[in-house]
Amino acid sequence: MSIHQIALGQFQRLRIASFWLIAALLCGFVLFFHSGWAHYQPLGIDIEEIIEIAGLGLIGIAIAGRLWCTLYIGGRKAAELVQDGPYSMARNPLYLFSTLGAMGVGAQTGSMVVAAICGVLAAFILSITTRREEHHLRETFGEAYEAYLARVPGFIPNPKLFHDPKTLTILPERLYGTLRDGLIFFLAMPAFELVEYVQDLGLLPILFRLY
């Protein structure tokens, strides 16, 4: 394993630890929070439920997108410069889909504000990781990576740049790992429903509401 692979691995561990810290803080927050839409339904529309369903859609998109990215990068990020598939349109599509997933998790609280906060926090953490990764990738791939930086946007995909290789090597272990990690997002739905149920029983106080 090269020094660049070790360094990237350290950044990935830091990123994962940061996400778990945010998840823990979110769980503590949700224990005493309730969606403001629960008791306010303009024109009889259950906005809370709409937000939660939209969040599930974001989680589904995130899981599918992360699997798509893993098909191409599959652990080869530090070994070769991947520029095909989703990586031909954006340099960090995996992180874009992860941010959408974080928003989807936040949306399971029934609050657009919480969903937005989760998305912003995820984007902030991933932007720090991205800058550190880019430094190491510059050192590893030199001019080839500089050209990639100049040609391909960071997060917002440009579909006009899309191209695929003739063949693709798939690493099943990486693919299954990404699927397993992504499915954890769906645990937010029953977890937040359980908290809401306990709140309705009066066992947890509701200290504030957000829309």
PDB file of C-alpha atoms in Angstrom:
ATOM      1  CA  MET A   1       0.000   0.000   0.000  1.00  0.00           C
ATOM      2  CA  SER A   2       1.385   3.411  -1.019  1.00  0.00           C
ATOM      3  CA  ILE A   3       1.714   6.422   1.272  1.00  0.00           C
ATOM      4  CA  HIS A   4      -1.037   8.126  -0.764  1.00  0.00           C
ATOM      5  CA  GLN A   5      -3.415   5.228  -0.166  1.00  0.00           C
ATOM      6  CA  ILE A   6      -2.660   5.339   3.561  1.00  0.00           C
ATOM      7  CA  ALA A   7      -3.267   9.104   3.692  1.00  0.00           C
ATOM      8  CA  LEU A   8      -6.563   8.833   1.811  1.00  0.00           C
ATOM      9  CA  GLY A   9      -7.608   6.020   4.113  1.00  0.00           C
ATOM     10  CA  GLN A  10      -6.974   8.257   7.120  1.00  0.00           C
ATOM     11  CA  PHE A  11      -9.121  11.004   5.620  1.00  0.00           C
ATOM     12  CA  GLN A  12     -11.890   8.518   4.928  1.00  0.00           C
ATOM     13  CA  ARG A  13     -11.823   7.321   8.538  1.00  0.00           C
ATOM     14  CA  LEU A  14     -11.968  10.923   9.740  1.00  0.00           C
ATOM     15  CA  ARG A  15     -14.934  11.573   7.432  1.00  0.00           C
ATOM     16  CA  ILE A  16     -16.783   8.509   8.723  1.00  0.00           C
ATOM     17  CA  ALA A  17     -16.084   9.457  12.344  1.00  0.00           C
ATOM     18  CA  SER A  18     -17.411  12.969  11.663  1.00  0.00           C
ATOM     19  CA  PHE A  19     -20.611  11.558  10.189  1.00  0.00           C
ATOM     20  CA  TRP A  20     -21.162   9.322  13.198  1.00  0.00           C
ATOM     21  CA  LEU A  21     -20.641  12.297  15.507  1.00  0.00           C
ATOM     22  CA  ILE A  22     -23.249  14.303  13.597  1.00  0.00           C
ATOM     23  CA  ALA A  23     -25.601  11.295  13.660  1.00  0.00           C
ATOM     24  CA  ALA A  24     -25.223  11.067  17.444  1.00  0.00           C
ATOM     25  CA  LEU A  25     -25.913  14.792  17.859  1.00  0.00           C
ATOM     26  CA  LEU A  26     -28.932  14.541  15.555  1.00  0.00           C
ATOM     27  CA  CYS A  27     -30.335  11.650  17.558  1.00  0.00           C
ATOM     28  CA  GLY A  28     -29.965  13.633  20.787  1.00  0.00           C
ATOM     29  CA  PHE A  29     -31.640  16.603  19.139  1.00  0.00           C
ATOM     30  CA  VAL A  30     -34.559  14.597  17.750  1.00  0.00           C
ATOM     31  CA  LEU A  31     -35.435  13.185  21.186  1.00  0.00           C
ATOM     32  CA  PHE A  32     -36.800  16.581  22.199  1.00  0.00           C
ATOM     33  CA  PHE A  33     -37.876  17.901  18.805  1.00  0.00           C
ATOM     34  CA  HIS A  34     -41.091  17.595  16.839  1.00  0.00           C
ATOM     35  CA  SER A  35     -42.012  18.745  13.370  1.00  0.00           C
ATOM     36  CA  GLY A  36     -44.049  21.933  13.335  1.00  0.00           C
ATOM     37  CA  TRP A  37     -46.064  20.515  10.453  1.00  0.00           C
ATOM     38  CA  ALA A  38     -47.543  17.807  12.699  1.00  0.00           C
ATOM     39  CA  HIS A  39     -50.217  20.203  13.975  1.00  0.00           C
ATOM     40  CA  TYR A  40     -50.390  22.550  11.007  1.00  0.00           C
ATOM     41  CA  GLN A  41     -51.873  21.263   7.760  1.00  0.00           C
ATOM     42  CA  PRO A  42     -52.779  24.106   5.406  1.00  0.00           C
ATOM     43  CA  LEU A  43     -55.673  23.190   3.091  1.00  0.00           C
ATOM     44  CA  GLY A  44     -55.739  19.770   4.743  1.00  0.00           C
ATOM     45  CA  ILE A  45     -52.385  18.799   3.205  1.00  0.00           C
ATOM     46  CA  ASP A  46     -50.176  16.597   5.385  1.00  0.00           C
ATOM     47  CA  ILE A  47     -46.907  18.398   4.647  1.00  0.00           C
ATOM     48  CA  GLU A  48     -45.020  16.396   7.269  1.00  0.00           C
ATOM     49  CA  GLU A  49     -45.778  13.154   5.442  1.00  0.00           C
ATOM     50  CA  ILE A  50     -44.871  14.715   2.077  1.00  0.00           C
ATOM     51  CA  ILE A  51     -41.481  15.761   3.468  1.00  0.00           C
ATOM     52  CA  GLU A  52     -40.857  12.270   4.831  1.00  0.00           C
ATOM     53  CA  ILE A  53     -41.796  10.617   1.516  1.00  0.00           C
ATOM     54  CA  ALA A  54     -39.586  13.050  -0.392  1.00  0.00           C
ATOM     55  CA  GLY A  55     -36.799  12.154   2.032  1.00  0.00           C
ATOM     56  CA  LEU A  56     -37.235   8.473   1.252  1.00  0.00           C
ATOM     57  CA  GLY A  57     -36.911   9.365  -2.424  1.00  0.00           C
ATOM     58  CA  LEU A  58     -33.645  11.191  -1.712  1.00  0.00           C
ATOM     59  CA  ILE A  59     -32.341   8.192   0.218  1.00  0.00           C
ATOM     60  CA  GLY A  60     -33.234   5.903  -2.700  1.00  0.00           C
ATOM     61  CA  ILE A  61     -31.446   8.214  -5.147  1.00  0.00           C
ATOM     62  CA  ALA A  62     -28.451   8.354  -2.809  1.00  0.00           C
ATOM     63  CA  ILE A  63     -28.154   4.570  -2.545  1.00  0.00           C
ATOM     64  CA  ALA A  64     -28.529   4.043  -6.310  1.00  0.00           C
ATOM     65  CA  GLY A  65     -26.065   6.845  -7.036  1.00  0.00           C
ATOM     66  CA  ARG A  66     -23.481   5.571  -4.555  1.00  0.00           C
ATOM     67  CA  LEU A  67     -23.715   2.089  -6.093  1.00  0.00           C
ATOM     68  CA  TRP A  68     -23.256   3.602  -9.558  1.00  0.00           C
ATOM     69  CA  CYS A  69     -20.141   5.448  -8.411  1.00  0.00           C
ATOM     70  CA  THR A  70     -18.727   2.356  -6.701  1.00  0.00           C
ATOM     71  CA  LEU A  71     -19.041   0.393  -9.953  1.00  0.00           C
ATOM     72  CA  TYR A  72     -16.412   2.724 -11.415  1.00  0.00           C
ATOM     73  CA  ILE A  73     -14.186   3.694  -8.509  1.00  0.00           C
ATOM     74  CA  GLY A  74     -14.420   0.510  -6.410  1.00  0.00           C
ATOM     75  CA  GLY A  75     -11.406   1.179  -4.188  1.00  0.00           C
ATOM     76  CA  ARG A  76      -9.194   2.301  -7.081  1.00  0.00           C
ATOM     77  CA  LYS A  77      -9.272   6.008  -6.166  1.00  0.00           C
ATOM     78  CA  ALA A  78      -5.679   6.099  -4.916  1.00  0.00           C
ATOM     79  CA  ALA A  79      -4.362   3.682  -7.555  1.00  0.00           C
ATOM     80  CA  GLU A  80      -5.677   5.202 -10.783  1.00  0.00           C
ATOM     81  CA  LEU A  81      -7.390   8.343 -11.977  1.00  0.00           C
ATOM     82  CA  VAL A  82     -11.000   7.336 -12.647  1.00  0.00           C
ATOM     83  CA  GLN A  83     -12.579   9.607 -15.272  1.00  0.00           C
ATOM     84  CA  ASP A  84     -15.427   7.496 -16.641  1.00  0.00           C
ATOM     85  CA  GLY A  85     -19.134   7.140 -15.923  1.00  0.00           C
ATOM     86  CA  PRO A  86     -20.299   9.479 -13.135  1.00  0.00           C
ATOM     87  CA  TYR A  87     -16.688  10.642 -12.708  1.00  0.00           C
ATOM     88  CA  SER A  88     -16.686  11.971 -16.244  1.00  0.00           C
ATOM     89  CA  MET A  89     -19.416  14.463 -15.272  1.00  0.00           C
ATOM     90  CA  ALA A  90     -18.224  15.455 -11.776  1.00  0.00           C
ATOM     91  CA  ARG A  91     -15.118  14.792  -9.709  1.00  0.00           C
ATOM     92  CA  ASN A  92     -17.011  13.929  -6.518  1.00  0.00           C
ATOM     93  CA  PRO A  93     -20.343  12.322  -7.463  1.00  0.00           C
ATOM     94  CA  LEU A  94     -20.139   9.874  -4.557  1.00  0.00           C
ATOM     95  CA  TYR A  95     -20.080  12.776  -2.122  1.00  0.00           C
ATOM     96  CA  LEU A  96     -22.935  14.495  -3.936  1.00  0.00           C
ATOM     97  CA  PHE A  97     -25.121  11.406  -3.507  1.00  0.00           C
ATOM     98  CA  SER A  98     -24.029  11.087   0.138  1.00  0.00           C
ATOM     99  CA  THR A  99     -25.186  14.658   0.747  1.00  0.00           C
ATOM    100  CA  LEU A 100     -28.574  13.859  -0.788  1.00  0.00           C
ATOM    101  CA  GLY A 101     -28.781  10.836   1.495  1.00  0.00           C
ATOM    102  CA  ALA A 102     -28.039  12.988   4.546  1.00  0.00           C
ATOM    103  CA  MET A 103     -30.841  15.352   3.514  1.00  0.00           C
ATOM    104  CA  GLY A 104     -33.151  12.368   3.130  1.00  0.00           C
ATOM    105  CA  VAL A 105     -32.313  11.188   6.634  1.00  0.00           C
ATOM    106  CA  GLY A 106     -33.014  14.635   8.053  1.00  0.00           C
ATOM    107  CA  ALA A 107     -36.313  14.746   6.169  1.00  0.00           C
ATOM    108  CA  GLN A 108     -37.529  11.717   8.131  1.00  0.00           C
ATOM    109  CA  THR A 109     -38.117  14.129  11.025  1.00  0.00           C
ATOM    110  CA  GLY A 110     -40.804  15.792   8.903  1.00  0.00           C
ATOM    111  CA  SER A 111     -38.903  19.076   8.933  1.00  0.00           C
ATOM    112  CA  MET A 112     -37.471  20.826   5.882  1.00  0.00           C
ATOM    113  CA  VAL A 113     -35.200  22.843   8.191  1.00  0.00           C
ATOM    114  CA  VAL A 114     -33.641  19.709   9.709  1.00  0.00           C
ATOM    115  CA  ALA A 115     -33.246  18.184   6.229  1.00  0.00           C
ATOM    116  CA  ALA A 116     -31.424  21.316   5.045  1.00  0.00           C
ATOM    117  CA  ILE A 117     -29.183  21.375   8.143  1.00  0.00           C
ATOM    118  CA  CYS A 118     -28.199  17.732   7.590  1.00  0.00           C
ATOM    119  CA  GLY A 119     -27.400  18.460   3.944  1.00  0.00           C
ATOM    120  CA  VAL A 120     -25.288  21.505   4.802  1.00  0.00           C
ATOM    121  CA  LEU A 121     -23.343  19.655   7.519  1.00  0.00           C
ATOM    122  CA  ALA A 122     -22.685  16.717   5.192  1.00  0.00           C
ATOM    123  CA  ALA A 123     -21.559  19.016   2.380  1.00  0.00           C
ATOM    124  CA  PHE A 124     -19.250  20.867   4.791  1.00  0.00           C
ATOM    125  CA  ILE A 125     -17.556  17.689   6.029  1.00  0.00           C
ATOM    126  CA  LEU A 126     -17.213  16.292   2.517  1.00  0.00           C
ATOM    127  CA  SER A 127     -15.808  19.551   1.154  1.00  0.00           C
ATOM    128  CA  ILE A 128     -13.002  19.368   3.740  1.00  0.00           C
ATOM    129  CA  THR A 129     -12.326  15.750   2.778  1.00  0.00           C
ATOM    130  CA  THR A 130     -12.354  16.702  -0.903  1.00  0.00           C
ATOM    131  CA  ARG A 131      -9.721  19.423  -0.499  1.00  0.00           C
ATOM    132  CA  ARG A 132      -7.379  17.064   1.332  1.00  0.00           C
ATOM    133  CA  GLU A 133      -7.935  14.293  -1.208  1.00  0.00           C
ATOM    134  CA  GLU A 134      -7.253  16.652  -4.101  1.00  0.00           C
ATOM    135  CA  HIS A 135      -3.896  17.589  -2.587  1.00  0.00           C
ATOM    136  CA  HIS A 136      -2.813  13.939  -2.540  1.00  0.00           C
ATOM    137  CA  LEU A 137      -4.240  13.188  -5.960  1.00  0.00           C
ATOM    138  CA  ARG A 138      -2.274  16.123  -7.393  1.00  0.00           C
ATOM    139  CA  GLU A 139       0.912  14.644  -5.963  1.00  0.00           C
ATOM    140  CA  THR A 140       0.036  11.198  -7.296  1.00  0.00           C
ATOM    141  CA  PHE A 141      -1.184  11.955 -10.819  1.00  0.00           C
ATOM    142  CA  GLY A 142       0.391  15.350 -11.520  1.00  0.00           C
ATOM    143  CA  GLU A 143      -0.541  16.978 -14.823  1.00  0.00           C
ATOM    144  CA  ALA A 144      -3.202  14.380 -15.609  1.00  0.00           C
ATOM    145  CA  TYR A 145      -5.112  15.337 -12.484  1.00  0.00           C
ATOM    146  CA  GLU A 146      -4.611  19.058 -13.126  1.00  0.00           C
ATOM    147  CA  ALA A 147      -6.203  18.581 -16.552  1.00  0.00           C
ATOM    148  CA  TYR A 148      -9.059  16.656 -14.940  1.00  0.00           C
ATOM    149  CA  LEU A 149      -9.568  19.487 -12.432  1.00  0.00           C
ATOM    150  CA  ALA A 150      -9.743  22.039 -15.225  1.00  0.00           C
ATOM    151  CA  ARG A 151     -12.156  20.005 -17.343  1.00  0.00           C
ATOM    152  CA  VAL A 152     -14.625  18.452 -14.880  1.00  0.00           C
ATOM    153  CA  PRO A 153     -16.693  20.313 -12.213  1.00  0.00           C
ATOM    154  CA  GLY A 154     -16.367  19.336  -8.558  1.00  0.00           C
ATOM    155  CA  PHE A 155     -19.891  18.483  -7.409  1.00  0.00           C
ATOM    156  CA  ILE A 156     -22.542  19.645  -9.859  1.00  0.00           C
ATOM    157  CA  PRO A 157     -22.525  17.153 -12.781  1.00  0.00           C
ATOM    158  CA  ASN A 158     -22.229  18.284 -16.378  1.00  0.00           C
ATOM    159  CA  PRO A 159     -24.091  15.626 -18.432  1.00  0.00           C
ATOM    160  CA  LYS A 160     -22.461  16.871 -21.657  1.00  0.00           C
ATOM    161  CA  LEU A 161     -19.141  15.438 -20.436  1.00  0.00           C
ATOM    162  CA  PHE A 162     -20.462  11.901 -19.872  1.00  0.00           C
ATOM    163  CA  HIS A 163     -18.604   9.000 -21.417  1.00  0.00           C
ATOM    164  CA  ASP A 164     -18.230   5.314 -20.588  1.00  0.00           C
ATOM    165  CA  PRO A 165     -15.368   2.853 -21.038  1.00  0.00           C
ATOM    166  CA  LYS A 166     -15.745  -0.142 -23.329  1.00  0.00           C
ATOM    167  CA  THR A 167     -15.142  -2.492 -20.393  1.00  0.00           C
ATOM    168  CA  LEU A 168     -15.571  -2.137 -16.669  1.00  0.00           C
ATOM    169  CA  THR A 169     -13.992  -4.176 -13.880  1.00  0.00           C
ATOM    170  CA  ILE A 170     -16.360  -4.638 -10.949  1.00  0.00           C
ATOM    171  CA  LEU A 171     -15.223  -5.383  -7.401  1.00  0.00           C
ATOM    172  CA  PRO A 172     -18.223  -7.146  -5.779  1.00  0.00           C
ATOM    173  CA  GLU A 173     -16.899  -6.719  -2.233  1.00  0.00           C
ATOM    174  CA  ARG A 174     -16.814  -2.937  -2.620  1.00  0.00           C
ATOM    175  CA  LEU A 175     -20.250  -2.922  -4.224  1.00  0.00           C
ATOM    176  CA  TYR A 176     -21.820  -4.957  -1.428  1.00  0.00           C
ATOM    177  CA  GLY A 177     -20.132  -2.762   1.179  1.00  0.00           C
ATOM    178  CA  THR A 178     -21.566   0.376  -0.417  1.00  0.00           C
ATOM    179  CA  LEU A 179     -25.037  -1.177  -0.518  1.00  0.00           C
ATOM    180  CA  ARG A 180     -24.796  -2.189   3.129  1.00  0.00           C
ATOM    181  CA  ASP A 181     -23.679   1.288   4.162  1.00  0.00           C
ATOM    182  CA  GLY A 182     -26.424   2.929   2.107  1.00  0.00           C
ATOM    183  CA  LEU A 183     -29.212   0.811   3.574  1.00  0.00           C
ATOM    184  CA  ILE A 184     -28.352   2.247   6.992  1.00  0.00           C
ATOM    185  CA  PHE A 185     -29.952   5.485   5.778  1.00  0.00           C
ATOM    186  CA  PHE A 186     -33.333   3.768   5.807  1.00  0.00           C
ATOM    187  CA  LEU A 187     -33.034   3.085   9.547  1.00  0.00           C
ATOM    188  CA  ALA A 188     -33.815   6.778  10.113  1.00  0.00           C
ATOM    189  CA  MET A 189     -37.473   6.205   9.226  1.00  0.00           C
ATOM    190  CA  PRO A 190     -38.374   3.628  11.944  1.00  0.00           C
ATOM    191  CA  ALA A 191     -36.035   5.306  14.440  1.00  0.00           C
ATOM    192  CA  PHE A 192     -37.698   8.713  14.152  1.00  0.00           C
ATOM    193  CA  GLU A 193     -41.156   7.134  14.094  1.00  0.00           C
ATOM    194  CA  LEU A 194     -40.316   5.397  17.381  1.00  0.00           C
ATOM    195  CA  VAL A 195     -39.211   8.688  18.934  1.00  0.00           C
ATOM    196  CA  GLU A 196     -42.439  10.346  17.800  1.00  0.00           C
ATOM    197  CA  TYR A 197     -44.460   7.496  19.290  1.00  0.00           C
ATOM    198  CA  VAL A 198     -42.677   7.829  22.641  1.00  0.00           C
ATOM    199  CA  GLN A 199     -43.268  11.594  22.556  1.00  0.00           C
ATOM    200  CA  ASP A 200     -46.973  11.050  21.916  1.00  0.00           C
ATOM    201  CA  LEU A 201     -47.077   8.851  25.016  1.00  0.00           C
ATOM    202  CA  GLY A 202     -45.729  11.787  27.007  1.00  0.00           C
ATOM    203  CA  LEU A 203     -42.521   9.964  27.952  1.00  0.00           C
ATOM    204  CA  LEU A 204     -40.313  12.540  26.214  1.00  0.00           C
ATOM    205  CA  PRO A 205     -40.862  16.296  26.410  1.00  0.00           C
ATOM    206  CA  ILE A 206     -41.096  18.315  23.180  1.00  0.00           C
ATOM    207  CA  LEU A 207     -38.898  21.350  23.751  1.00  0.00           C
ATOM    208  CA  PHE A 208     -39.123  22.946  20.299  1.00  0.00           C
ATOM    209  CA  ARG A 209     -40.566  22.577  16.816  1.00  0.00           C
ATOM    210  CA  LEU A 210     -39.133  23.291  13.373  1.00  0.00           C
ATOM    211  CA  TYR A 211     -40.918  23.413  10.011  1.00  0.00           C
TER     212      TYR A 211
END
